[in-house]
């Protein structure tokens, strides 16, 4: 990789080619992303404003109006995780979330009839290691292709509030096409769906027992790239790109939206980022929905990614909550 495209005027076909070469794209906020961020902010602010502290025997319940970016400093971590545990599924399932995605794809020049997406996730990164597990996991360096994403997957990342270098996400360009020893061999997407999806994730407040694939040799975090765009800006990267959460020391919780896309012709032609070091099994290909009618990727295309483990676990991500 060698290029960061800024507000590039380019067809989606060419953009995907560049992404599969390891390049990064950043876009300034536009109406569709600002609308999605406003929608997300309304949900976030409502969730934190609804917070009522556990009343003691003598005190009446009190309603708090908390700034979401600093609410972590006013709440017991159990309560904070419980708020996120309700807020995040609400965002994921909300029909408005999908409508916003369609508008974003349209504005960014994607062909909606050929673009398939997975449901948008809301992420949070708390400051000062307040909560780094479970529902607010601080991501170690990884490629999404260690988690059964196909090589053609493209990741979209949008900050909901303004971010700073100290609460951003980082790319580790040294590892583009450079293999790293890792334990993705132990990861099967279908077994994972069966064993680790569900509301129990909010219980992981101090440690996270989930066997998340990671590097098994020391990673050189630098040089690293942190792209800082305003709230509603978009960062685009190949799922094969090595990336991580920056340990948040900013004093503010970062909230962001991310989702993934595949173009059905890339999937059918098995185009995408080069294979480097992933050894996981299963595929996320059944999770993507067509931007026009929410239909799944055609079965004959999915079949190209079958590896014989389809008989075990849950083939599709089950949204709980
Ligand atoms: Fe990731």
Coordinates of C-alpha atoms and ligand atoms in Angstrom, one line a residue:
X1 CA 0.0 0.0 0.0
X2 CA 1.2 3.5 -0.7
X3 CA -1.8 5.8 -1.2
X4 CA -4.6 7.4 0.8
X5 CA -7.2 8.8 -1.5
X6 CA -9.0 11.9 -0.2
X7 CA -12.5 12.5 -1.6
X8 CA -11.4 10.7 -4.7
X9 CA -13.7 11.0 -7.8
X10 CA -13.6 7.5 -9.1
X11 CA -15.9 4.7 -10.1
X12 CA -16.8 2.1 -7.6
X13 CA -15.1 -0.6 -9.8
X14 CA -11.8 1.4 -9.7
X15 CA -12.1 2.2 -6.0
X16 CA -12.5 -1.5 -5.2
X17 CA -9.5 -2.4 -7.3
X18 CA -7.4 0.2 -5.4
X19 CA -8.7 -1.1 -2.1
X20 CA -7.7 -4.7 -3.1
X21 CA -4.2 -3.2 -3.7
X22 CA -4.2 -2.1 -0.1
X23 CA -4.9 1.6 -0.6
X24 CA -7.1 3.6 1.8
X25 CA -9.9 6.0 1.1
X26 CA -11.2 8.8 3.2
X27 CA -14.2 11.0 2.4
X28 CA -15.4 14.1 4.0
X29 CA -18.9 14.1 5.6
X30 CA -21.8 14.1 3.2
X31 CA -25.6 14.4 3.6
X32 CA -26.2 10.6 3.8
X33 CA -23.5 10.0 6.4
X34 CA -24.4 13.0 8.5
X35 CA -28.0 11.8 8.5
X36 CA -27.0 8.4 9.7
X37 CA -24.8 9.9 12.4
X38 CA -27.6 12.1 13.6
X39 CA -29.9 9.0 13.8
X40 CA -27.2 7.2 15.8
X41 CA -26.6 10.2 18.1
X42 CA -30.3 10.4 18.8
X43 CA -30.3 6.7 19.9
X44 CA -27.1 7.1 21.9
X45 CA -28.3 10.3 23.7
X46 CA -31.7 8.8 24.4
X47 CA -30.0 5.7 25.9
X48 CA -27.8 7.7 28.2
X49 CA -30.5 10.1 29.2
X50 CA -32.8 7.3 30.1
X51 CA -30.3 6.0 32.6
X52 CA -31.8 5.8 36.1
X53 CA -29.4 5.0 38.9
X54 CA -30.2 2.1 41.2
X55 CA -32.1 3.6 44.1
X56 CA -31.0 2.9 47.6
X57 CA -33.5 2.3 50.3
X58 CA -33.8 6.0 51.1
X59 CA -33.1 7.8 47.8
X60 CA -35.7 8.1 45.1
X61 CA -34.6 7.0 41.6
X62 CA -32.9 9.8 39.7
X63 CA -32.8 10.4 36.0
X64 CA -29.4 11.4 34.7
X65 CA -28.7 13.4 31.6
X66 CA -25.3 12.3 30.6
X67 CA -23.0 13.3 27.8
X68 CA -22.4 10.0 26.0
X69 CA -18.7 10.9 25.3
X70 CA -18.0 11.3 29.1
X71 CA -20.8 9.2 30.6
X72 CA -18.2 6.5 31.5
X73 CA -16.9 8.8 34.3
X74 CA -20.3 8.9 36.0
X75 CA -21.5 5.3 35.7
X76 CA -20.6 2.0 37.3
X77 CA -19.2 -0.2 34.5
X78 CA -21.9 -2.8 34.9
X79 CA -24.6 -0.1 34.2
X80 CA -22.6 1.3 31.3
X81 CA -22.3 -2.2 29.7
X82 CA -26.0 -2.7 30.3
X83 CA -26.8 0.5 28.4
X84 CA -24.6 -0.5 25.5
X85 CA -26.1 -3.9 25.6
X86 CA -29.5 -2.4 24.8
X87 CA -28.3 0.4 22.6
X88 CA -26.2 -1.5 20.1
X89 CA -28.8 -4.2 19.1
X90 CA -31.4 -1.4 18.8
X91 CA -29.2 0.3 16.2
X92 CA -28.3 -2.9 14.4
X93 CA -32.0 -4.0 14.0
X94 CA -33.5 -0.6 13.3
X95 CA -35.0 -0.5 9.8
X96 CA -33.8 3.1 9.6
X97 CA -30.2 1.9 9.8
X98 CA -30.6 -0.1 6.5
X99 CA -32.2 2.9 4.8
X100 CA -29.3 5.1 5.8
X101 CA -26.9 2.6 4.3
X102 CA -28.8 2.6 1.0
X103 CA -28.4 6.3 0.8
X104 CA -24.7 6.2 1.6
X105 CA -24.1 3.6 -1.1
X106 CA -26.1 5.7 -3.6
X107 CA -24.1 8.8 -2.7
X108 CA -20.8 7.0 -2.9
X109 CA -21.5 5.7 -6.4
X110 CA -22.1 2.0 -5.6
X111 CA -24.4 -0.1 -7.8
X112 CA -27.1 -1.1 -5.3
X113 CA -28.2 -4.1 -7.4
X114 CA -24.7 -5.6 -7.0
X115 CA -23.7 -4.3 -3.6
X116 CA -24.4 -6.5 -0.6
X117 CA -23.8 -5.4 3.0
X118 CA -23.9 -6.8 6.5
X119 CA -25.9 -4.9 9.1
X120 CA -24.2 -1.8 10.5
X121 CA -22.7 -2.1 13.9
X122 CA -22.2 0.6 16.5
X123 CA -18.9 0.5 18.2
X124 CA -17.6 2.3 21.3
X125 CA -14.1 2.7 22.6
X126 CA -14.0 4.0 26.1
X127 CA -11.1 6.0 27.5
X128 CA -8.6 5.0 30.1
X129 CA -9.3 1.3 29.8
X130 CA -12.7 1.8 31.6
X131 CA -14.3 -1.0 29.5
X132 CA -12.2 -2.8 26.8
X133 CA -13.9 -6.2 26.8
X134 CA -17.2 -7.7 25.7
X135 CA -19.6 -5.1 24.5
X136 CA -16.9 -2.5 24.1
X137 CA -14.0 -4.7 22.9
X138 CA -10.7 -2.8 22.2
X139 CA -9.5 -4.5 19.1
X140 CA -6.0 -6.0 18.9
X141 CA -4.4 -5.8 15.5
X142 CA -6.2 -8.2 13.2
X143 CA -7.4 -8.7 9.7
X144 CA -11.1 -9.4 9.2
X145 CA -10.0 -12.2 6.9
X146 CA -8.9 -14.0 10.1
X147 CA -12.6 -14.0 11.0
X148 CA -13.9 -15.7 7.8
X149 CA -14.4 -12.6 5.8
X150 CA -13.9 -13.2 2.1
X151 CA -11.0 -11.4 0.3
X152 CA -13.4 -9.1 -1.5
X153 CA -14.8 -7.7 1.7
X154 CA -14.6 -3.9 2.0
X155 CA -14.9 -2.2 5.4
X156 CA -16.6 1.1 5.9
X157 CA -16.0 3.1 9.1
X158 CA -17.7 6.3 10.2
X159 CA -17.1 8.2 13.4
X160 CA -20.4 9.4 15.0
X161 CA -18.7 12.2 17.0
X162 CA -15.5 13.9 16.1
X163 CA -12.4 11.8 16.8
X164 CA -8.8 12.5 17.8
X165 CA -5.6 10.6 17.2
X166 CA -5.8 9.3 20.8
X167 CA -9.2 7.6 20.2
X168 CA -9.0 6.6 16.5
X169 CA -8.4 3.4 14.7
X170 CA -5.0 2.4 13.3
X171 CA -3.8 0.7 10.2
X172 CA -0.5 -1.2 10.2
X173 CA 0.6 -1.0 6.6
X174 CA 3.8 -3.0 7.1
X175 CA 1.6 -6.1 7.1
X176 CA -0.2 -5.6 3.9
X177 CA 0.8 -8.8 2.0
X178 CA 3.3 -9.6 4.8
X179 CA 2.2 -12.7 6.6
X180 CA 2.0 -12.9 10.4
X181 CA 1.9 -16.0 12.5
X182 CA -1.7 -16.2 13.9
X183 CA -4.2 -18.6 15.3
X184 CA -7.0 -18.0 12.9
X185 CA -6.7 -21.8 12.1
X186 CA -8.7 -22.4 15.3
X187 CA -11.6 -20.1 14.1
X188 CA -14.6 -21.5 12.3
X189 CA -17.3 -19.0 11.6
X190 CA -20.2 -21.3 12.0
X191 CA -19.0 -22.7 15.4
X192 CA -18.4 -19.1 16.5
X193 CA -22.0 -18.1 15.6
X194 CA -23.2 -21.1 17.7
X195 CA -21.1 -20.6 20.7
X196 CA -20.4 -16.9 21.2
X197 CA -23.2 -14.8 19.8
X198 CA -25.7 -13.4 22.2
X199 CA -26.3 -11.0 25.1
X200 CA -23.8 -12.7 27.4
X201 CA -21.1 -10.5 25.8
X202 CA -22.2 -7.7 28.2
X203 CA -21.0 -9.8 31.1
X204 CA -17.4 -9.6 30.0
X205 CA -16.4 -6.6 32.1
X206 CA -12.8 -7.4 33.1
X207 CA -11.7 -10.1 30.8
X208 CA -12.9 -11.6 27.5
X209 CA -12.8 -15.3 27.3
X210 CA -13.8 -15.5 23.6
X211 CA -11.0 -17.1 21.5
X212 CA -10.6 -14.2 19.1
X213 CA -8.0 -14.8 16.4
X214 CA -4.8 -12.8 16.9
X215 CA -1.2 -12.7 16.0
X216 CA 0.9 -15.3 17.8
X217 CA 4.2 -13.4 17.2
X218 CA 5.0 -9.8 18.2
X219 CA 3.5 -7.2 16.0
X220 CA 5.2 -4.0 15.1
X221 CA 2.5 -1.5 15.6
X222 CA 4.6 1.3 14.0
X223 CA 4.6 2.6 11.4
X224 CA 0.8 3.0 11.8
X225 CA -1.7 5.3 10.1
X226 CA -4.6 7.0 11.9
X227 CA -7.0 8.7 9.6
X228 CA -8.7 11.6 11.4
X229 CA -11.9 12.8 9.6
X230 CA -14.8 14.7 11.1
X231 CA -17.9 13.0 12.4
X232 CA -19.7 11.7 9.3
X233 CA -16.5 11.2 7.4
X234 CA -15.9 7.7 5.9
X235 CA -12.9 5.5 6.0
X236 CA -12.8 2.6 3.5
X237 CA -10.3 -0.3 3.6
X238 CA -10.0 -3.9 2.5
X239 CA -11.0 -6.4 5.2
X240 CA -7.6 -7.9 4.7
X241 CA -5.9 -4.7 6.0
X242 CA -4.3 -5.1 9.4
X243 CA -6.1 -2.7 11.8
X244 CA -6.6 -2.1 15.5
X245 CA -8.3 0.1 18.0
X246 CA -5.9 2.8 19.3
X247 CA -5.7 2.5 23.1
X248 CA -8.0 5.4 24.0
X249 CA -6.3 8.0 26.2
X250 CA -8.3 10.9 24.9
X251 CA -10.7 11.3 27.9
X252 CA -13.6 10.7 25.6
X253 CA -15.5 7.6 24.5
X254 CA -15.4 7.2 20.8
X255 CA -18.6 6.0 19.1
X256 CA -18.4 4.8 15.5
X257 CA -20.4 2.9 12.9
X258 CA -19.0 0.2 10.7
X259 CA -20.3 -2.1 8.1
X260 CA -19.0 -4.3 5.4
X261 CA -19.8 -4.7 1.7
X262 CA -19.1 -7.2 -1.1
X263 CA -19.7 -6.6 -4.7
X264 CA -21.4 -9.8 -6.1
X265 CA -19.1 -9.8 -9.2
X266 CA -16.0 -9.7 -7.1
X267 CA -17.4 -12.6 -5.0
X268 CA -18.3 -14.6 -8.1
X269 CA -14.9 -14.0 -9.7
X270 CA -13.1 -14.6 -6.4
X271 CA -11.5 -11.2 -6.8
X272 CA -10.2 -9.4 -3.8
X273 CA -7.2 -8.6 -1.6
X274 CA -4.3 -11.1 -1.9
X275 CA -4.3 -14.1 0.5
X276 CA -1.6 -13.7 3.1
X277 CA -1.9 -15.7 6.3
X278 CA -5.5 -16.5 7.1
X279 CA -6.3 -20.1 7.9
X280 CA -9.8 -19.8 9.4
X281 CA -12.7 -21.9 8.0
X282 CA -16.3 -21.0 7.2
X283 CA -17.4 -17.8 5.4
X284 CA -19.4 -14.7 6.3
X285 CA -20.7 -14.7 2.7
X286 CA -24.3 -15.7 3.8
X287 CA -24.6 -12.6 6.0
X288 CA -24.6 -10.0 3.3
X289 CA -27.8 -8.5 2.0
X290 CA -28.4 -6.9 -1.3
X291 CA -28.8 -3.1 -1.0
X292 CA -31.9 -3.1 -3.1
X293 CA -34.1 -5.8 -1.7
X294 CA -32.1 -7.3 1.2
X295 CA -31.9 -10.7 -0.6
X296 CA -28.8 -12.8 0.2
X297 CA -25.9 -13.5 -2.0
X298 CA -27.0 -16.1 -4.6
X299 CA -26.3 -19.6 -3.4
X300 CA -24.2 -20.5 -6.4
X301 CA -21.8 -17.7 -5.4
X302 CA -21.8 -18.6 -1.7
X303 CA -21.0 -22.2 -2.8
X304 CA -17.6 -21.0 -4.2
X305 CA -16.6 -20.3 -0.6
X306 CA -17.8 -23.5 1.0
X307 CA -14.9 -25.5 2.5
X308 CA -16.7 -28.5 3.9
X309 CA -17.5 -27.1 7.4
X310 CA -21.0 -26.1 6.5
X311 CA -22.4 -29.1 8.5
X312 CA -21.5 -27.6 11.8
X313 CA -22.8 -24.7 13.9
X314 CA -24.9 -21.8 12.6
X315 CA -24.1 -20.7 9.0
X316 CA -25.5 -17.2 9.5
X317 CA -24.9 -14.6 12.1
X318 CA -27.8 -14.6 14.5
X319 CA -28.8 -11.2 15.7
X320 CA -29.8 -11.4 19.3
X321 CA -31.3 -8.6 21.4
Ligands
LIG1 FE1 -11.9 -5.4 12.0

